[in-house]
DNA sequence: AGCCAGGGTCTGC
DNA sequence: GCAGACCATGGC
């Protein structure tokens, strides 16, 4: 990876990276693609406009300091995805998915934001998840720029009532958001400790929260704690497992199963005919 | 119009 | 442990 400062932007030169596949694959909900192909969004209370042209990714109006502190880790630029993909090579299905979505990276999102976002995701579709998250931020998040709001802290939300969340139109998920906010704030569920637990223990810990089952827990662990062995199984992945892996998902792919899962998810959602 | 969505809980076996 | 009803809302 090569980094240079050009006027007010940071330009990164990097092969085998896809900005669109990374930001628009159902792992995060706060970036949107503009008319000219650039993406605008916010993470870690920092607004960002970013675009890709070939192997060049431009972080608009961004300092070196902010890039190094926020975006370099967020986009996981220091993880060797080529090595991860190589570990999948024996499997024809994942290899195919790599060919389609191999430019994707697993973002290092804030643990609380990921947990809360995937609580909202349950039995829901991605456009509506984005809408609810956006209203949540606009109503309770810190204003960081014009019309741009950070993700509200667990502490802020812990003091709210279901009535307060009514305008979100989150439905039955509102009480789950509050339960999560309260247990995280009280450290009944300590997100700092989750980092040190085994995958199984971490899952159990997160599942103390009402509205967090296996799938939501695995999503939080993969996207919020960067546990690349976490393996969320939603309806799409369930179909894929049934169609492609009747004798089970290959052992050798499990250490980075979450990455494989995300490639497959993206692939079959855009090419459902692959499972015809 | 009706099915479905990056599911989970609760109840009854 | 496992199946089935139920949950709010709205995208398509």
Coordinates of C-alpha atoms (C1' of nucleotides) in Angstrom, one line a residue:
Chain A
X1 CA 0.0 0.0 0.0
X2 CA 1.2 3.4 -1.0
X3 CA 0.0 6.6 0.7
X4 CA 0.4 10.2 -0.5
X5 CA -1.1 13.6 0.4
X6 CA -2.4 15.4 -2.6
X7 CA -3.8 18.9 -1.9
X8 CA -6.4 18.3 0.8
X9 CA -6.9 14.6 0.1
X10 CA -5.2 11.4 1.0
X11 CA -4.6 9.0 -1.9
X12 CA -4.0 5.4 -1.3
X13 CA -2.8 3.0 -4.0
X14 CA -3.8 -0.5 -3.4
X15 CA -4.5 -3.5 -5.5
X16 CA -7.5 -5.9 -5.2
X17 CA -9.6 -3.5 -3.2
X18 CA -13.2 -2.6 -3.9
X19 CA -14.6 0.4 -2.1
X20 CA -18.2 -0.4 -3.3
X21 CA -18.1 -4.0 -2.3
X22 CA -16.7 -3.1 1.0
X23 CA -19.2 -0.3 1.9
X24 CA -22.2 -1.8 0.2
X25 CA -22.3 -5.4 1.2
X26 CA -24.5 -5.4 4.3
X27 CA -21.7 -5.1 6.9
X28 CA -22.2 -1.4 7.6
X29 CA -25.2 0.8 7.3
X30 CA -24.0 4.4 7.3
X31 CA -22.4 4.9 3.9
X32 CA -24.3 5.8 0.8
X33 CA -23.2 6.1 -2.8
X34 CA -23.5 9.4 -4.5
X35 CA -24.4 10.1 -8.1
X36 CA -20.8 10.2 -9.2
X37 CA -19.8 7.0 -7.5
X38 CA -18.3 8.5 -4.4
X39 CA -19.3 7.3 -1.0
X40 CA -20.3 9.5 1.9
X41 CA -20.8 8.4 5.4
X42 CA -19.6 8.4 9.0
X43 CA -17.7 6.2 11.3
X44 CA -16.2 6.8 14.7
X45 CA -17.8 10.2 14.8
X46 CA -15.8 11.2 11.7
X47 CA -17.6 12.1 8.5
X48 CA -16.0 10.8 5.3
X49 CA -16.3 11.2 1.6
X50 CA -14.2 8.6 -0.3
X51 CA -14.0 7.5 -3.9
X52 CA -12.1 4.9 -5.9
X53 CA -10.6 5.2 -9.4
X54 CA -8.9 2.0 -10.4
X55 CA -6.3 1.2 -7.8
X56 CA -6.5 4.7 -6.3
X57 CA -8.7 5.4 -3.3
X58 CA -9.1 9.1 -2.5
X59 CA -10.1 10.2 1.1
X60 CA -11.4 13.6 0.4
X61 CA -10.4 16.5 2.6
X62 CA -8.6 14.2 5.1
X63 CA -5.4 14.8 7.1
X64 CA -2.6 12.3 7.4
X65 CA -3.3 12.1 11.0
X66 CA -7.0 11.3 10.6
X67 CA -6.2 8.8 7.9
X68 CA -3.7 7.0 10.1
X69 CA -5.8 7.1 13.2
X70 CA -9.2 6.4 11.8
X71 CA -9.4 5.2 8.2
X72 CA -6.4 3.0 7.9
X73 CA -7.6 0.8 10.7
X74 CA -11.3 1.1 9.8
X75 CA -10.7 -0.2 6.3
X76 CA -8.4 -2.9 7.6
X77 CA -5.7 -1.9 5.2
X78 CA -3.0 -3.6 7.2
X79 CA -4.5 -7.1 7.0
X80 CA -3.2 -9.3 4.3
X81 CA -6.3 -10.4 2.4
X82 CA -4.4 -12.1 -0.3
X83 CA -3.1 -14.5 2.3
X84 CA -6.6 -15.1 3.6
X85 CA -7.9 -15.7 0.1
X86 CA -5.1 -18.1 -0.6
X87 CA -6.2 -20.2 2.4
X88 CA -9.6 -20.6 0.6
X89 CA -8.1 -21.7 -2.7
X90 CA -8.9 -25.4 -2.4
X91 CA -12.6 -24.6 -2.2
X92 CA -14.2 -24.0 -5.6
X93 CA -17.3 -22.2 -4.2
X94 CA -15.3 -19.7 -2.1
X95 CA -12.9 -19.3 -5.0
X96 CA -15.7 -18.3 -7.2
X97 CA -17.0 -15.9 -4.6
X98 CA -13.5 -14.4 -4.3
X99 CA -13.5 -13.8 -8.0
X100 CA -16.7 -11.8 -7.6
X101 CA -16.3 -10.1 -4.3
X102 CA -12.6 -10.6 -3.4
X103 CA -12.0 -6.8 -3.2
X104 CA -14.1 -6.6 -0.1
X105 CA -12.6 -6.0 3.4
X106 CA -14.1 -6.6 6.8
X107 CA -14.4 -3.1 8.3
X108 CA -13.3 -2.5 11.9
X109 CA -16.5 -1.0 13.2
X110 CA -17.2 0.2 16.6
X111 CA -18.3 -2.7 18.8
X112 CA -21.4 -1.0 20.2
X113 CA -22.5 0.4 16.8
X114 CA -22.2 -3.0 15.2
X115 CA -24.0 -4.8 18.0
X116 CA -26.8 -2.2 18.0
X117 CA -27.1 -2.1 14.2
X118 CA -27.4 -5.9 13.9
X119 CA -30.0 -6.0 16.7
X120 CA -31.9 -3.7 14.4
X121 CA -31.2 -5.9 11.4
X122 CA -33.2 -8.8 12.7
X123 CA -36.1 -9.9 10.4
X124 CA -35.5 -6.7 8.4
X125 CA -34.2 -5.6 5.0
X126 CA -31.1 -3.5 4.4
X127 CA -32.7 -0.3 3.1
X128 CA -35.0 -0.2 6.1
X129 CA -32.2 -1.0 8.5
X130 CA -30.3 2.0 7.2
X131 CA -33.4 4.2 7.7
X132 CA -33.9 3.1 11.3
X133 CA -30.1 3.5 12.1
X134 CA -30.2 7.0 10.4
X135 CA -33.1 8.1 12.5
X136 CA -31.5 6.7 15.6
X137 CA -28.4 8.8 15.0
X138 CA -30.3 11.9 14.0
X139 CA -32.4 11.8 17.1
X140 CA -29.8 10.7 19.7
X141 CA -26.4 11.0 18.2
X142 CA -23.9 13.8 18.5
X143 CA -24.0 16.3 15.7
X144 CA -20.6 16.3 14.1
X145 CA -21.4 18.2 10.9
X146 CA -24.3 19.7 9.0
X147 CA -26.9 16.9 8.8
X148 CA -24.3 14.4 10.0
X149 CA -24.7 12.6 13.3
X150 CA -22.6 10.1 15.1
X151 CA -23.9 6.9 16.4
X152 CA -25.4 7.4 19.9
X153 CA -23.6 5.9 22.8
X154 CA -25.0 3.1 24.8
X155 CA -25.0 5.4 27.8
X156 CA -27.3 7.9 26.1
X157 CA -29.7 5.3 24.9
X158 CA -29.8 3.6 28.3
X159 CA -31.7 6.5 29.7
X160 CA -34.4 6.4 27.0
X161 CA -37.8 4.7 27.0
X162 CA -39.6 2.7 24.4
X163 CA -41.8 5.8 24.0
X164 CA -38.7 7.9 23.2
X165 CA -37.8 5.5 20.4
X166 CA -41.2 5.5 18.8
X167 CA -40.2 7.8 16.0
X168 CA -37.5 5.3 14.9
X169 CA -40.3 3.0 13.8
X170 CA -38.1 0.1 14.8
X171 CA -41.1 -2.0 15.8
X172 CA -40.5 -4.8 18.3
X173 CA -36.7 -4.1 18.1
X174 CA -37.0 -0.9 20.2
X175 CA -37.1 -2.9 23.5
X176 CA -34.0 -4.9 22.4
X177 CA -32.1 -1.7 21.7
X178 CA -32.8 -0.5 25.2
X179 CA -31.9 -3.8 26.8
X180 CA -28.6 -3.8 25.0
X181 CA -27.9 -0.2 25.9
X182 CA -28.6 -0.8 29.6
X183 CA -26.6 -4.0 29.9
X184 CA -23.7 -2.5 28.0
X185 CA -23.7 0.6 30.1
X186 CA -24.0 -1.3 33.4
X187 CA -21.3 -3.7 32.1
X188 CA -23.5 -6.6 32.8
X189 CA -22.3 -7.2 29.3
X190 CA -18.8 -5.8 29.2
X191 CA -17.8 -5.2 25.6
X192 CA -14.2 -4.6 26.6
X193 CA -14.0 -8.1 28.1
X194 CA -15.7 -9.7 25.0
X195 CA -12.4 -9.1 23.1
X196 CA -10.6 -11.6 25.4
X197 CA -13.1 -14.4 25.3
X198 CA -13.2 -17.4 23.0
X199 CA -15.7 -17.2 20.2
X200 CA -18.1 -19.4 22.0
X201 CA -17.9 -17.5 25.3
X202 CA -18.1 -14.2 23.5
X203 CA -21.3 -15.3 21.7
X204 CA -22.8 -16.4 25.0
X205 CA -21.9 -13.1 26.6
X206 CA -23.6 -11.1 23.9
X207 CA -26.6 -13.4 24.0
X208 CA -27.4 -12.2 27.5
X209 CA -29.0 -9.3 25.7
X210 CA -32.7 -9.7 24.7
X211 CA -32.9 -9.7 21.0
X212 CA -29.4 -11.1 20.5
X213 CA -29.4 -14.6 19.2
X214 CA -26.7 -16.6 17.5
X215 CA -26.9 -14.7 14.2
X216 CA -26.8 -11.2 15.6
X217 CA -24.0 -12.2 18.0
X218 CA -21.9 -13.6 15.2
X219 CA -22.5 -10.4 13.1
X220 CA -21.4 -8.2 16.1
X221 CA -18.3 -10.4 16.6
X222 CA -17.3 -10.4 12.9
X223 CA -18.0 -6.7 12.1
X224 CA -17.6 -5.1 15.5
X225 CA -14.8 -7.2 17.1
X226 CA -13.1 -8.2 13.9
X227 CA -13.4 -11.9 14.8
X228 CA -12.8 -13.2 11.4
X229 CA -13.7 -16.8 12.4
X230 CA -17.2 -15.7 13.4
X231 CA -19.7 -17.1 10.9
X232 CA -23.2 -15.4 10.7
X233 CA -25.8 -17.6 9.2
X234 CA -28.8 -15.7 7.8
X235 CA -31.4 -17.0 5.3
X236 CA -29.1 -16.5 2.3
X237 CA -26.1 -18.2 3.9
X238 CA -28.4 -21.0 5.1
X239 CA -29.5 -21.5 1.5
X240 CA -25.9 -21.5 0.3
X241 CA -24.8 -24.0 2.9
X242 CA -27.7 -26.2 1.9
X243 CA -27.0 -25.9 -1.8
X244 CA -23.1 -25.9 -1.9
X245 CA -22.1 -27.7 1.3
X246 CA -24.3 -30.6 1.9
X247 CA -21.4 -32.4 3.6
X248 CA -20.4 -29.4 5.7
X249 CA -18.4 -26.2 5.3
X250 CA -14.7 -27.1 4.8
X251 CA -12.6 -27.2 8.0
X252 CA -9.6 -25.5 6.4
X253 CA -11.7 -22.4 5.6
X254 CA -13.1 -21.9 9.1
X255 CA -10.3 -19.8 10.6
X256 CA -11.3 -17.1 8.2
X257 CA -14.9 -18.3 7.8
X258 CA -16.4 -14.9 8.4
X259 CA -14.5 -13.5 5.4
X260 CA -15.5 -16.4 3.2
X261 CA -19.1 -16.0 4.5
X262 CA -19.1 -12.4 3.5
X263 CA -17.8 -13.1 0.0
X264 CA -20.4 -15.8 -0.5
X265 CA -23.1 -13.6 0.9
X266 CA -22.3 -10.8 -1.6
X267 CA -21.9 -13.2 -4.4
X268 CA -25.2 -15.0 -4.1
X269 CA -27.1 -11.9 -3.4
X270 CA -26.0 -10.4 -6.7
X271 CA -25.9 -13.8 -8.6
X272 CA -28.8 -15.8 -7.1
X273 CA -28.8 -17.9 -10.3
X274 CA -25.6 -19.5 -8.9
X275 CA -28.0 -21.5 -6.6
X276 CA -30.7 -22.2 -9.2
Chain B
dA1 C1' -51.4 -7.4 -2.8
dG2 C1' -48.7 -10.3 -0.7
dC3 C1' -44.2 -12.1 0.3
dC4 C1' -40.1 -11.3 2.5
dA5 C1' -36.4 -9.2 5.1
dG6 C1' -28.5 -10.3 7.4
dG7 C1' -34.0 -13.4 13.6
dG8 C1' -35.4 -13.9 18.3
dT9 C1' -38.6 -15.0 22.0
dC10 C1' -42.0 -17.5 24.0
dT11 C1' -44.8 -21.4 24.5
dG12 C1' -45.9 -26.2 24.3
dC13 C1' -44.2 -30.8 23.5
Chain C
dG1 C1' -33.8 -29.9 22.7
dC2 C1' -37.1 -28.6 18.9
dA3 C1' -41.3 -26.9 16.2
dG4 C1' -44.5 -23.3 15.5
dA5 C1' -46.9 -18.9 16.4
dC6 C1' -45.9 -14.4 16.9
dC7 C1' -43.6 -10.1 16.6
dA8 C1' -43.7 -4.2 13.7
dT9 C1' -42.6 -2.2 9.7
dG10 C1' -42.1 -1.3 5.0
dG11 C1' -39.2 -2.6 0.6
dC12 C1' -40.1 -4.6 -3.6

